[in-house]
Every structure is written in structure tokens, then in C-alpha cells.
């Protein structure tokens, strides 16, 4: 399976359009100290030809343009390498790109019923897309199932989804989030046996998450914040990491302490907020991540499993 990180920033991107925090300032002024990143998206393929998007951020147009296999092949007037979109949660940074994909054929989306509910009731995605490309909804299966191409042929990938601690987006008005508001995906290459576990939004760990993280070759995981009060301390927000449903990276209760001990061959943080100091190349936080054998995801980074 070829896995390409198309976007590795959290909502807002790096830099964020209206932000002058230390990270955003540094990435604008000192290209040697930080690299820009677009919002959270990954694409995977078993055959190098047919691709699945993992989430659809508002940056999807430029992300598709940045990766030739997703573009129409030389033989077609219109076409795409994109077969379907797998959606982990209904946050705007993971779903606004669904509207951008309206010029194509019926948009095939795999997700959980609670995420679908938010997309329907909160964003009106199918109501809007009905007048453009139309949609095909698929309930993401709970156990490993063949992922098919848009033409019904096998993709060479197996997929399973699992619920993770998380929340519905703010636009759902603070309603209690049902289980399945945030999902992780497991993708397995039928030929190589390579296993990817993808959890870009994760509020905390639990026994299911621990089991999933413990059994994969490549782990791509929520790297939004380094500390609990990062947004507040940097003066750019009022919410803590816990209130925003993100498991912090740093400190004794952070994810890095757990990732260190996992046997996965490759581990990388994705969905990284512009306030996270591990985005700065020379920071002590970056050194700590590297020393633990974990990557700070970058746009264009690839893995083969
Ligand atoms: C998040 O991941 O916490 C959300 O994307 C934040 C937001 O959309 O404002
Ligand atoms: Mn987000
Ligand atoms: Zn910023």
C-alpha cells in the first residue's frame, strides 16, 4: 500500500490566514525553521492507480493538484484517480472539501452513522450535492471488508472502522456526541499484508484504541496540541485540548509516551495545529519526537507498507 500525506496541519493550516502566533510567524518569515502545511488529508492506494482519500479538507483542490496520480489520466478529457472518500469525523477541516469535489461523478463516501448525521443535519452535504454530482453513502464496516472501486471491482485493500473518543463538531450546537462521532480507520493491503491505522482526531486513548495502535505497520495519529492549555497560553483561543477533544502529544500523560513503546515500524503525527511547537524544526519538542522514533508528518511524506 502506498500512503501519501497530502495535508498534515489541523484546522486553519500552517500558517493560518489570520494568525500571527509564534509558529505562523516563523513559517512565514523563516522558511529554514518551519515548513508550511495544508489541512489534514491522506491518500492510499494498493495499485498506484486507484486512490482513496482519507478526509476531504478545504485544501483538497490544491492537494489533488500536488499529486499527479489523482489527476485525470492523459487518456481522458475528465477523470480522477479518486475512487471514494473515507471520513473520520464531520469537523469542517475534514469535510468542506466534499463540496469542492462536486464537479466529478457521484461522490462515494464511507463513514459512521453519527458522522453522516452531522453532515446531513449540520452541513446539508447530500442536500447540496444532489444538484451537482450526487452521493453514494456507505456505512463504514466494523470488521475488515473489501474496499471496492467506483466500478465495483476490488481495490486490493481491506477496510474497517472503529469508534474513538471524540466529539461532534461545534456546528452541531453542543448536542451530546454519540459513539462514532469520531472514527479511526484500519486499512490492510491484501497482497503485502501491510496494515495502516489512521486516527487523525483522538480525544484520549481507551482499550480499543490501544489494541488498534498496537497492531499495525504504520500509525498516523492526532498531533494537534503539545500541551493542554496551548491555545490559551499563546493567546489564540479559550479552549483546552480536552475541551477540543484532542489527546496532547507531550508530557507523561501525552501520546508520545505511549507511541514510544509501540511496535509499529513507522509512526507519524498528522493534524498538527499551528500552535504546536513540534512544527518548529529546531525546537526541543521536535527533538523529543524524533528521539522517540516518531515523525512529525509533512505534506508530501510517503510510506510504503
Ligand atoms: C478540531 O480538530 O479541533 C477542529 O477542526 C477545530 C475546528 O474546526 O475549529
Ligand atoms: Mn480538526
Ligand atoms: Zn498560528
Coordinates of C-alpha atoms and ligand atoms in Angstrom, one line a residue:
X1 CA 0.0 0.0 0.0
X2 CA 1.2 3.4 -0.9
X3 CA 0.3 6.0 1.7
X4 CA 0.8 9.7 0.9
X5 CA 0.2 12.6 3.4
X6 CA -1.4 15.3 1.3
X7 CA -2.0 17.6 4.3
X8 CA -0.7 17.4 7.8
X9 CA -2.0 20.6 9.6
X10 CA -5.1 20.8 11.8
X11 CA -8.0 23.2 11.1
X12 CA -6.7 26.5 9.8
X13 CA -3.5 25.1 8.2
X14 CA 0.1 26.3 8.8
X15 CA 0.2 29.2 8.6
X16 CA -3.4 30.1 9.3
X17 CA -4.8 33.1 7.3
X18 CA -5.5 35.3 10.3
X19 CA -2.8 34.1 12.7
X20 CA 0.4 35.7 13.9
X21 CA 1.3 33.2 16.7
X22 CA 4.9 32.1 17.0
X23 CA 4.5 29.2 14.7
X24 CA 2.6 31.1 12.0
X25 CA 5.0 34.0 12.2
X26 CA 8.0 31.7 11.9
X27 CA 6.7 29.7 9.0
X28 CA 6.1 33.0 7.1
X29 CA 9.4 34.6 7.9
X30 CA 11.9 31.8 8.3
X31 CA 11.5 29.1 5.7
X32 CA 14.5 27.3 7.2
X33 CA 12.8 27.0 10.6
X34 CA 9.4 25.6 9.7
X35 CA 7.6 24.2 6.6
X36 CA 4.0 25.2 5.6
X37 CA 1.4 22.5 5.8
X38 CA -2.1 22.2 4.3
X39 CA -5.1 20.8 6.3
X40 CA -5.4 17.2 7.3
X41 CA -5.7 14.6 4.4
X42 CA -4.1 11.3 3.4
X43 CA -4.5 9.2 0.3
X44 CA -3.9 5.5 -0.1
X45 CA -3.7 3.0 -2.9
X46 CA -2.8 -0.7 -3.4
X47 CA -2.1 -0.4 -7.1
X48 CA -0.7 3.1 -7.6
X49 CA -3.7 3.9 -9.9
X50 CA -6.9 3.9 -7.8
X51 CA -6.8 6.1 -4.7
X52 CA -8.9 6.6 -1.6
X53 CA -8.9 9.9 0.2
X54 CA -8.9 9.9 4.0
X55 CA -10.9 13.0 4.7
X56 CA -11.6 16.0 2.5
X57 CA -10.3 19.3 3.8
X58 CA -11.0 22.7 2.2
X59 CA -7.5 22.5 0.7
X60 CA -8.4 19.4 -1.4
X61 CA -8.2 21.1 -4.8
X62 CA -4.6 22.1 -4.4
X63 CA -3.7 18.8 -2.7
X64 CA -5.1 16.8 -5.7
X65 CA -3.1 19.2 -8.0
X66 CA 0.0 18.4 -6.0
X67 CA -0.1 14.7 -6.7
X68 CA -0.2 13.5 -10.3
X69 CA -1.8 10.1 -9.7
X70 CA -5.0 11.9 -8.5
X71 CA -5.3 14.0 -11.7
X72 CA -7.2 12.8 -14.8
X73 CA -5.0 10.5 -16.8
X74 CA -3.6 11.6 -20.2
X75 CA -6.2 9.5 -21.9
X76 CA -9.4 11.1 -20.6
X77 CA -10.9 14.5 -21.0
X78 CA -12.3 14.4 -17.5
X79 CA -11.5 11.9 -14.8
X80 CA -9.8 11.4 -11.4
X81 CA -7.7 8.9 -9.6
X82 CA -10.0 9.4 -6.6
X83 CA -12.4 6.4 -6.0
X84 CA -14.0 7.4 -2.7
X85 CA -13.6 9.5 0.4
X86 CA -13.3 7.9 3.9
X87 CA -14.4 10.4 6.5
X88 CA -13.2 10.0 10.2
X89 CA -15.3 12.9 11.6
X90 CA -17.5 15.7 10.5
X91 CA -15.2 18.7 11.5
X92 CA -15.0 21.4 8.9
X93 CA -11.3 20.8 8.2
X94 CA -12.2 17.2 7.3
X95 CA -15.3 17.7 5.3
X96 CA -15.6 21.1 3.5
X97 CA -13.6 19.6 0.6
X98 CA -16.6 17.3 -0.2
X99 CA -18.3 20.4 -1.8
X100 CA -15.1 21.0 -3.8
X101 CA -15.4 17.5 -5.4
X102 CA -18.9 18.3 -6.8
X103 CA -17.7 18.5 -10.5
X104 CA -17.0 14.8 -10.6
X105 CA -19.2 11.7 -10.7
X106 CA -21.4 10.5 -7.8
X107 CA -19.2 11.1 -4.7
X108 CA -18.7 7.8 -2.8
X109 CA -18.4 8.4 1.0
X110 CA -17.6 5.9 3.7
X111 CA -18.3 6.9 7.3
X112 CA -20.2 6.1 10.5
X113 CA -23.9 6.9 11.0
X114 CA -23.2 9.7 13.6
X115 CA -20.7 11.4 11.2
X116 CA -23.3 11.1 8.4
X117 CA -25.9 12.6 10.6
X118 CA -23.8 15.7 11.3
X119 CA -23.0 16.0 7.5
X120 CA -26.7 15.9 6.8
X121 CA -28.2 17.9 9.6
X122 CA -25.4 20.3 10.2
X123 CA -23.9 20.9 6.8
X124 CA -26.5 19.8 4.3
X125 CA -23.9 17.9 2.3
X126 CA -26.2 15.5 0.4
X127 CA -28.9 18.1 0.0
X128 CA -26.4 20.4 -1.7
X129 CA -24.5 17.8 -3.7
X130 CA -27.8 16.3 -5.0
X131 CA -27.9 19.1 -7.6
X132 CA -24.3 18.5 -8.6
X133 CA -22.6 15.1 -8.5
X134 CA -24.9 13.2 -6.2
X135 CA -23.6 10.9 -3.4
X136 CA -23.3 7.3 -2.5
X137 CA -23.2 6.7 1.2
X138 CA -21.6 3.6 2.7
X139 CA -21.7 2.7 6.3
X140 CA -18.0 2.1 7.2
X141 CA -17.8 -1.6 8.2
X142 CA -16.8 -2.6 11.7
X143 CA -14.8 -5.5 10.6
X144 CA -12.3 -5.9 7.7
X145 CA -14.2 -5.7 4.4
X146 CA -13.1 -5.4 0.8
X147 CA -13.0 -1.8 -0.3
X148 CA -14.3 -1.6 -3.9
X149 CA -13.5 0.8 -6.6
X150 CA -16.3 3.1 -8.0
X151 CA -16.9 0.4 -10.7
X152 CA -17.4 -2.3 -8.1
X153 CA -14.0 -4.1 -8.8
X154 CA -11.7 -4.9 -5.8
X155 CA -9.2 -2.2 -4.8
X156 CA -6.8 -4.6 -3.2
X157 CA -7.5 -3.0 0.2
X158 CA -9.5 -4.2 3.2
X159 CA -11.0 -1.6 5.4
X160 CA -12.5 -1.5 8.9
X161 CA -13.7 1.5 11.0
X162 CA -13.7 1.8 14.8
X163 CA -15.1 4.4 17.1
X164 CA -12.6 6.5 19.1
X165 CA -13.1 9.0 22.0
X166 CA -14.1 12.3 20.3
X167 CA -16.8 14.8 19.7
X168 CA -19.3 16.1 17.2
X169 CA -18.3 19.4 15.5
X170 CA -19.2 22.7 17.2
X171 CA -21.8 23.4 14.5
X172 CA -23.9 20.5 16.0
X173 CA -24.7 23.0 18.7
X174 CA -23.2 21.2 21.7
X175 CA -25.5 18.2 21.5
X176 CA -24.2 15.2 23.3
X177 CA -21.9 13.3 20.9
X178 CA -23.0 9.7 20.2
X179 CA -20.4 6.9 20.0
X180 CA -19.0 7.0 16.5
X181 CA -18.8 10.8 16.2
X182 CA -15.1 10.3 15.7
X183 CA -13.7 7.2 13.9
X184 CA -10.4 5.6 13.2
X185 CA -9.7 3.5 10.1
X186 CA -7.7 0.3 9.6
X187 CA -6.6 -0.4 6.0
X188 CA -4.9 -3.6 5.0
X189 CA -3.1 -4.4 1.7
X190 CA -4.3 -7.8 0.6
X191 CA -1.1 -8.6 -1.2
X192 CA 1.6 -7.3 1.2
X193 CA -0.4 -7.6 4.4
X194 CA 0.7 -4.1 5.3
X195 CA -1.5 -2.5 7.9
X196 CA -2.3 1.2 8.4
X197 CA -4.1 2.6 11.4
X198 CA -5.4 6.1 10.9
X199 CA -6.7 8.3 13.8
X200 CA -6.3 12.0 13.0
X201 CA -8.7 13.1 15.7
X202 CA -8.5 11.4 19.1
X203 CA -9.5 12.8 22.5
X204 CA -7.8 10.1 24.6
X205 CA -6.9 6.5 24.5
X206 CA -9.0 3.5 25.6
X207 CA -8.7 -0.2 25.3
X208 CA -9.9 -0.4 21.7
X209 CA -7.6 2.4 20.6
X210 CA -4.7 0.8 22.4
X211 CA -5.5 -2.5 20.6
X212 CA -5.6 -0.8 17.2
X213 CA -2.5 1.2 17.8
X214 CA -0.7 -1.9 19.0
X215 CA -1.3 -3.9 15.8
X216 CA -0.1 -2.0 12.7
X217 CA 2.9 -1.3 10.5
X218 CA 2.1 2.4 10.1
X219 CA 0.3 4.6 12.6
X220 CA -0.9 8.0 11.7
X221 CA -2.3 9.8 14.7
X222 CA -3.6 13.1 16.1
X223 CA -0.8 15.5 16.8
X224 CA -2.9 18.6 17.3
X225 CA -1.5 20.0 20.5
X226 CA 1.6 19.6 22.6
X227 CA 0.1 20.8 25.8
X228 CA -3.4 21.1 27.4
X229 CA -3.5 24.9 27.5
X230 CA -1.5 25.7 24.4
X231 CA -4.2 27.8 22.7
X232 CA -4.9 29.8 25.9
X233 CA -1.2 30.3 26.8
X234 CA -0.4 31.6 23.3
X235 CA -3.4 33.9 23.4
X236 CA -5.2 32.5 20.4
X237 CA -8.1 30.6 21.9
X238 CA -10.1 29.9 25.0
X239 CA -10.4 26.2 24.9
X240 CA -8.2 23.5 26.3
X241 CA -7.1 20.4 24.3
X242 CA -9.5 18.3 26.3
X243 CA -12.4 20.7 25.5
X244 CA -11.5 20.4 21.9
X245 CA -11.3 16.6 22.1
X246 CA -7.6 16.2 21.3
X247 CA -5.1 14.0 23.2
X248 CA -2.0 16.0 23.7
X249 CA 1.4 14.8 22.5
X250 CA 3.7 16.0 25.3
X251 CA 4.2 15.1 28.9
X252 CA 3.7 11.9 31.0
X253 CA 0.1 11.6 30.0
X254 CA 0.6 12.5 26.4
X255 CA 0.5 10.3 23.3
X256 CA 4.3 10.4 22.7
X257 CA 4.9 8.5 25.9
X258 CA 2.7 5.7 24.6
X259 CA 3.8 5.8 20.9
X260 CA 7.4 5.2 22.1
X261 CA 6.6 1.7 23.2
X262 CA 4.5 0.7 20.2
X263 CA 5.9 -1.9 17.8
X264 CA 4.7 -0.2 14.5
X265 CA 7.5 0.2 12.0
X266 CA 6.5 3.7 11.3
X267 CA 4.6 6.3 13.4
X268 CA 3.8 9.8 12.4
X269 CA 1.8 12.7 13.8
X270 CA -0.8 14.3 11.5
X271 CA -3.5 17.0 12.0
X272 CA -0.9 19.3 13.8
X273 CA -2.1 22.7 15.0
X274 CA -0.1 25.8 14.1
X275 CA 0.4 26.4 17.8
X276 CA 2.2 23.1 18.3
X277 CA 5.9 23.7 18.9
X278 CA 6.9 20.4 17.4
X279 CA 6.3 22.1 14.0
X280 CA 9.4 24.2 14.5
X281 CA 12.4 22.3 13.2
X282 CA 14.9 23.4 15.9
X283 CA 12.5 23.1 18.9
X284 CA 13.2 20.8 21.9
X285 CA 9.7 19.3 21.3
X286 CA 10.7 18.3 17.7
X287 CA 13.9 16.7 19.1
X288 CA 11.8 14.8 21.6
X289 CA 9.5 13.4 18.9
X290 CA 12.5 12.4 16.7
X291 CA 14.3 10.8 19.6
X292 CA 11.2 8.6 20.3
X293 CA 11.4 7.3 16.7
X294 CA 8.2 9.2 15.6
X295 CA 7.8 11.5 12.6
X296 CA 6.2 14.9 12.6
X297 CA 4.1 14.5 9.4
X298 CA 4.8 16.8 6.4
X299 CA 2.8 17.3 3.3
X300 CA 4.2 15.0 0.6
X301 CA 5.6 12.5 3.0
X302 CA 5.1 8.9 1.8
X303 CA 5.1 5.4 3.3
X304 CA 5.0 2.0 1.6
X305 CA 3.7 -0.9 3.7
Ligands
LIG1 C1 -10.5 20.4 15.6 O1 -9.9 19.4 15.1 O2 -10.5 20.6 16.8 C2 -11.4 21.2 14.8 O3 -11.1 21.1 13.4 C3 -11.4 22.6 15.2 C4 -12.2 23.5 14.3 O4 -12.7 23.1 13.3 O5 -12.3 24.7 14.6
LIG2 MN1 -9.6 19.4 13.0
LIG3 ZN1 -0.9 30.4 14.4

